PDB file of C-alpha atoms in Angstrom:
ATOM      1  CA  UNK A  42      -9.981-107.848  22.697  1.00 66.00           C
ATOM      2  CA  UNK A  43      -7.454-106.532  20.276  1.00 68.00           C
ATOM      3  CA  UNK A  44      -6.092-104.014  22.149  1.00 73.00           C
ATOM      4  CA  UNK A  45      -4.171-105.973  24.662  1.00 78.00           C
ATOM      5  CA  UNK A  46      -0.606-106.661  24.808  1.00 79.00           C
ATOM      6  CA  UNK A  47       0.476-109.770  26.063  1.00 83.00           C
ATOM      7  CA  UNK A  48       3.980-109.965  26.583  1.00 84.00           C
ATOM      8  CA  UNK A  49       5.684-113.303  26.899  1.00 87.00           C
ATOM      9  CA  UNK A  50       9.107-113.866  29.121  1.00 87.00           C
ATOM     10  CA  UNK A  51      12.429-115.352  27.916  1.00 90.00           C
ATOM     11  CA  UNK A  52      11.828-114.884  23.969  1.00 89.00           C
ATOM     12  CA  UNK A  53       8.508-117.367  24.580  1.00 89.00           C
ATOM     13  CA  UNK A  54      10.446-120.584  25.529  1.00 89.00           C
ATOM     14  CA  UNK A  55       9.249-122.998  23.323  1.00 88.00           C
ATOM     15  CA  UNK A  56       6.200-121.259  22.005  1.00 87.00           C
ATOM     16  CA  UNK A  57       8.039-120.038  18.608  1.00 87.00           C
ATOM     17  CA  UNK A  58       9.664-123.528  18.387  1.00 86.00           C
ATOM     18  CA  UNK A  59       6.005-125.231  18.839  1.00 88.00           C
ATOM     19  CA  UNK A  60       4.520-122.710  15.483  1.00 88.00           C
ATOM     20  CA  UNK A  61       5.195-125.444  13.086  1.00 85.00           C
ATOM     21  CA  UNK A  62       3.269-127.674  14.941  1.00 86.00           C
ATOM     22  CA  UNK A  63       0.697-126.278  15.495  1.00 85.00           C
ATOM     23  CA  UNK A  64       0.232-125.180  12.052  1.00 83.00           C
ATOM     24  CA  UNK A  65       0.069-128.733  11.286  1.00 82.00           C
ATOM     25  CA  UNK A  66      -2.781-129.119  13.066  1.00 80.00           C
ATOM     26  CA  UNK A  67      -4.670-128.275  10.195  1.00 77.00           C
ATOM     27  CA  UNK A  68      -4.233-131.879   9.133  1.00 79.00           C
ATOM     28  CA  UNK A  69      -5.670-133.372  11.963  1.00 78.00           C
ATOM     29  CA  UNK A  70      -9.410-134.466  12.003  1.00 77.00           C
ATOM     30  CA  UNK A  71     -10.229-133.108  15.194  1.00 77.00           C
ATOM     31  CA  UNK A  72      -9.301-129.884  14.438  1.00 80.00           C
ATOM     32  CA  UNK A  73      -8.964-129.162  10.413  1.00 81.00           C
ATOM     33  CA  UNK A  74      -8.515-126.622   8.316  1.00 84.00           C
ATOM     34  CA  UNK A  75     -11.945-125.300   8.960  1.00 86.00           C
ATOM     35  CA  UNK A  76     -11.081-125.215  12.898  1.00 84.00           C
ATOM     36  CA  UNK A  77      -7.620-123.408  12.202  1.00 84.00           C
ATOM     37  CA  UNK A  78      -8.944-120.974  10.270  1.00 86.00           C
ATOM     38  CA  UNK A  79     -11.337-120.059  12.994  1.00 86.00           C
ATOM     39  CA  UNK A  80      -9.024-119.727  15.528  1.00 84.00           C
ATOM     40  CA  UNK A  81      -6.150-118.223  13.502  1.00 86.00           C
ATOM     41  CA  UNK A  82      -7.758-116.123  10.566  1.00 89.00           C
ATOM     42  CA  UNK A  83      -4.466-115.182   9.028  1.00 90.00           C
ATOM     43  CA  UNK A  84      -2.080-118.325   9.924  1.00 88.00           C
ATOM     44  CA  UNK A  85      -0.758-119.007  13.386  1.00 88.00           C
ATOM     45  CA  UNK A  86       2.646-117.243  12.561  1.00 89.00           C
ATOM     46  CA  UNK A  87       0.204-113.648  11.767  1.00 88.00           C
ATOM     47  CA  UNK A  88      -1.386-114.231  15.157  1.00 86.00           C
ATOM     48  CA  UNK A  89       2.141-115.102  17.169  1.00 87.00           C
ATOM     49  CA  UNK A  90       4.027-111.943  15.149  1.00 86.00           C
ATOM     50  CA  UNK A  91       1.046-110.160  17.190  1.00 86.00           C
ATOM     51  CA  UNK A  92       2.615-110.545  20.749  1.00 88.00           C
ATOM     52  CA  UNK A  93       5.700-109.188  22.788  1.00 88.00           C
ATOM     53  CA  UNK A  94       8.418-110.964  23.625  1.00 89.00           C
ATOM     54  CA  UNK A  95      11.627-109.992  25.994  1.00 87.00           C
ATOM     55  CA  UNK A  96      14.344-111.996  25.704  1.00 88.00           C
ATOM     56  CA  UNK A  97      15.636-112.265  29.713  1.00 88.00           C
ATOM     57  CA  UNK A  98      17.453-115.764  29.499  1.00 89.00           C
ATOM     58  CA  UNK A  99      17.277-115.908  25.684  1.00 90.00           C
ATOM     59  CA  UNK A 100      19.985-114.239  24.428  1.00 92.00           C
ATOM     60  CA  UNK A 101      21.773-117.552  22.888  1.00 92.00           C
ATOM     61  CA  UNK A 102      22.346-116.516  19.251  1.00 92.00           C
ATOM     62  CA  UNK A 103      20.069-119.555  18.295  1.00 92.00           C
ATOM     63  CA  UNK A 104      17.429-118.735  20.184  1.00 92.00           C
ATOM     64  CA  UNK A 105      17.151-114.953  19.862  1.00 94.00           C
ATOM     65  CA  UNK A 106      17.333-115.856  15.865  1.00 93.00           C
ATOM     66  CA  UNK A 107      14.470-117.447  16.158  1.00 91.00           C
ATOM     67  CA  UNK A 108      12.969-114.683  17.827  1.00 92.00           C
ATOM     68  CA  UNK A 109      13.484-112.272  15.190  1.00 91.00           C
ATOM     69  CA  UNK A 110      12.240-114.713  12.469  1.00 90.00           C
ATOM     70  CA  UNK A 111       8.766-114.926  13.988  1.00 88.00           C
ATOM     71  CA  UNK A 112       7.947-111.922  15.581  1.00 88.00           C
ATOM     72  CA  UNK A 113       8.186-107.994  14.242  1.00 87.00           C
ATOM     73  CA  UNK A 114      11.692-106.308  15.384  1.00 88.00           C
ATOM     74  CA  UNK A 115       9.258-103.883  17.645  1.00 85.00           C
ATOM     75  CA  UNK A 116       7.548-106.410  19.802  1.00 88.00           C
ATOM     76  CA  UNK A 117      11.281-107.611  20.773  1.00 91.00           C
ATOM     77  CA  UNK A 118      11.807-106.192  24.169  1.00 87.00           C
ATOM     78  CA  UNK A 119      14.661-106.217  26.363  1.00 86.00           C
ATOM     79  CA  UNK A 120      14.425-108.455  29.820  1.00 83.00           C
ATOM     80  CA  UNK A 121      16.420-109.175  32.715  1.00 82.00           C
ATOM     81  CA  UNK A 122      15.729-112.020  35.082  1.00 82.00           C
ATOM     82  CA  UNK A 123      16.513-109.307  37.676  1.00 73.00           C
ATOM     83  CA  UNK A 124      16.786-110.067  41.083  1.00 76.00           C
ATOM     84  CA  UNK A 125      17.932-113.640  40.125  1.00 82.00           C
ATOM     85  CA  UNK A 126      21.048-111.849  38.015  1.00 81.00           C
ATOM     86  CA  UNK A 127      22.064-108.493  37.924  1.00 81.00           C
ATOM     87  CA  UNK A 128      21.246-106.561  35.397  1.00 80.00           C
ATOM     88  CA  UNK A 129      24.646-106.298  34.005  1.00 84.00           C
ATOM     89  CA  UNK A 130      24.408-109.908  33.529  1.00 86.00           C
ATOM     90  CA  UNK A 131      21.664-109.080  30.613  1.00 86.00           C
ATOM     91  CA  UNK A 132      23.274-106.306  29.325  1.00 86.00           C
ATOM     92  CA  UNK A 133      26.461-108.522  29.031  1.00 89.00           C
ATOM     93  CA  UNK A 134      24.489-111.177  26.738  1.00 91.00           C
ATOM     94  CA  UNK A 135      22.517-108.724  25.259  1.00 90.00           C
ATOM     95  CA  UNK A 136      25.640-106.223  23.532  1.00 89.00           C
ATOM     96  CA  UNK A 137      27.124-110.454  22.776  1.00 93.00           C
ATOM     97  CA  UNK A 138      24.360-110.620  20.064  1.00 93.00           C
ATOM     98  CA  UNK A 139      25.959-109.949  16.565  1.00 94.00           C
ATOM     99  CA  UNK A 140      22.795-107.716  15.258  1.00 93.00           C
ATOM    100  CA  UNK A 141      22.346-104.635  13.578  1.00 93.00           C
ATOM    101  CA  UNK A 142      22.967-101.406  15.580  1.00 88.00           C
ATOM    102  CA  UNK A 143      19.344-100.466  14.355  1.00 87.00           C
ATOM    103  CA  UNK A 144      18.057-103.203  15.939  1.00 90.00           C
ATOM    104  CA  UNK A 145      19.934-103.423  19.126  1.00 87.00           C
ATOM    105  CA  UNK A 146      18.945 -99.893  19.621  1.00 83.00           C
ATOM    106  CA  UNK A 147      15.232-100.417  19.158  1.00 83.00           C
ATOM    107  CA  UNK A 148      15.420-103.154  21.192  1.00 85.00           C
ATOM    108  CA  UNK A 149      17.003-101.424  23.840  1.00 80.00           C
ATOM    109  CA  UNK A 150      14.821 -97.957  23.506  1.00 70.00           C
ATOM    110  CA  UNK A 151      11.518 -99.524  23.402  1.00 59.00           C
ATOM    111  CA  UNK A 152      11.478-101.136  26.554  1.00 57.00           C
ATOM    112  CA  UNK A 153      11.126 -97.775  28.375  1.00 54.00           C
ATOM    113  CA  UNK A 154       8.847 -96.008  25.677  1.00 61.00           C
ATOM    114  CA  UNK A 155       6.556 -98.761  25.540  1.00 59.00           C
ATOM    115  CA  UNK A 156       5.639 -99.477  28.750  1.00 53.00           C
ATOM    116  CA  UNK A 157       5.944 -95.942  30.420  1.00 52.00           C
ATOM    117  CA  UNK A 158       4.228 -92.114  29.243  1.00 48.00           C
ATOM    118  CA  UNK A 159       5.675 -89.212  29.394  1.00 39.00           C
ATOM    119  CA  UNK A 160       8.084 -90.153  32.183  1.00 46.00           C
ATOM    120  CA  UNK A 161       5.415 -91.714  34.145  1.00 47.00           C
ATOM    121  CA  UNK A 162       4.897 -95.079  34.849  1.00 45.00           C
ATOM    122  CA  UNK A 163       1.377 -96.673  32.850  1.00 44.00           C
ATOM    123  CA  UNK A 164      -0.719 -97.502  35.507  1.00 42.00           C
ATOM    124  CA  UNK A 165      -3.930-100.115  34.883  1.00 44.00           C
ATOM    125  CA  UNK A 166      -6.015-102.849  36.661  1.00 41.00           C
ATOM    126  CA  UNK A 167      -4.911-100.718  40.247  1.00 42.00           C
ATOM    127  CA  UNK A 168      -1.011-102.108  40.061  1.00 41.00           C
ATOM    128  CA  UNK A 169       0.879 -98.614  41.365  1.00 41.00           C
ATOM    129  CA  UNK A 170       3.208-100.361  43.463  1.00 43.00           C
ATOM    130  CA  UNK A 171       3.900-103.064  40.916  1.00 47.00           C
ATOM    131  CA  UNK A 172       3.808-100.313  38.260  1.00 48.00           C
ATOM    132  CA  UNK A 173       6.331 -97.518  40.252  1.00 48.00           C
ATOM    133  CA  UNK A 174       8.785-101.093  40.859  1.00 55.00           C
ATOM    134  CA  UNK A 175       8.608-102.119  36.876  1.00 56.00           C
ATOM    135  CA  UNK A 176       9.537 -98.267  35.971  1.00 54.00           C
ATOM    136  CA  UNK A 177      11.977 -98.298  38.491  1.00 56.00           C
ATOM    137  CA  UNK A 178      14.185-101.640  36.829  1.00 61.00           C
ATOM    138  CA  UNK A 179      13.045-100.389  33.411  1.00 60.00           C
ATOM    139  CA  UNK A 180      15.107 -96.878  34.138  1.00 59.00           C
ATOM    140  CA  UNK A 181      17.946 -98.877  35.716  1.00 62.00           C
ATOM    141  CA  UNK A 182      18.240-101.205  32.336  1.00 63.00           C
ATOM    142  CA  UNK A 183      17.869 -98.199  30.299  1.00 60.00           C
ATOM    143  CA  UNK A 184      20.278 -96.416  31.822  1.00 61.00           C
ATOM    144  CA  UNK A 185      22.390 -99.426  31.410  1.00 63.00           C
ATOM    145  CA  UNK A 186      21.821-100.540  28.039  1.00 67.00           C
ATOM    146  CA  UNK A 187      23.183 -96.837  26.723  1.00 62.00           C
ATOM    147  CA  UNK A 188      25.061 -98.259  23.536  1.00 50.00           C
TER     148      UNK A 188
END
C-alpha cells in the first residue's frame, strides 16, 4: 500500500541509527542479499527516506543531523510532546537548530499543509474528534513557529 504515510515520533529514535545495521543484514545467511532485496528493492536507506518523521524531543543538533541525512527535507515535520511540555518548549529547541532559513521554514509550514485541506482538518478511518484535536495543536504550533 504505497499510498500511506507513516509518520514516526521524535525524529524515529533509534530507527535512523539502526539503518546501517540492518543493511548489513545482507551478509547474514538467514537473510542474504537475495532476502534484502526482496524486502527493500532499492536499499533500506530508499525505503526509510520514504517515511515522516517529527522531531518532538529530537531537536539535539546530533540527532536532528541525522535526521536530515536520511530522510528528504519534506518528510521532516515539526512535533511537540505537547501536553507533557508546552509548546513553547519546542519552538524554543526548534529556532536553537543552526539550519538554513529554507529549511526551518519548510519544516515549520508543512506541518499544517500536510496534514490539513483547505483549512479543514483531513478526516479518515472515523477519527473527527482525534482529527478536530490534532488541527487544533497543529494551528497553535503554527501560529507559534511564525519565524
Amino acid at each position: 500500500m504505497p499510498d500511506i504515510k507513516f509518520i514516526f515520533c521524535h525524529g524515529g529514535g533509534v530507527m535512523p541509527i539502526l539503518l546501517g545495521r540492518m543493511q548489513g543484514f545482507s551478509g547474514w545467511r538467514g537473510v542474504g542479499p537475495e532476502r534484502m532485496k526482496a524486502m527493500f528493492p532499492n536499499g533500506v536507506y530508499s525505503e526509510f527516506s520514504k517515511l515522516y518523521f517529527e522531531c518532538a524531543q529530537a531537536y539535539a543538533p546530533e540527532a536532528f543531523s541525522l535526521v536530515r541525512k536520511v530522510v528528504k527535507p519534506d518528510h521532516i515535520l515539526f512535533g511537540t510532546d505537547y501536553s507533557y511540555f508546552n509548546v513553547s518548549h519546542a519552538v524554543g529547541q526548534f529556532k536553537a537548530l543552526d539550519i538554513p532559513d529554507d529549511l526551518r521554514t519548510k519544516i515549520a509550514g508543512t506541518m499544517l499543509q500536510r496534514f490539513c485541506h483547505a483549512g479543514k482538518p483531513e478526516v479518515r478511518c472515523g477519527l473527527v474528534k482525534r482529527s478536530l484535536a490534532l488541527f487544533t495543536l497543529l494551528t497553535r504550533c503554527t501560529l507559534a513557529l511564525k519565524l
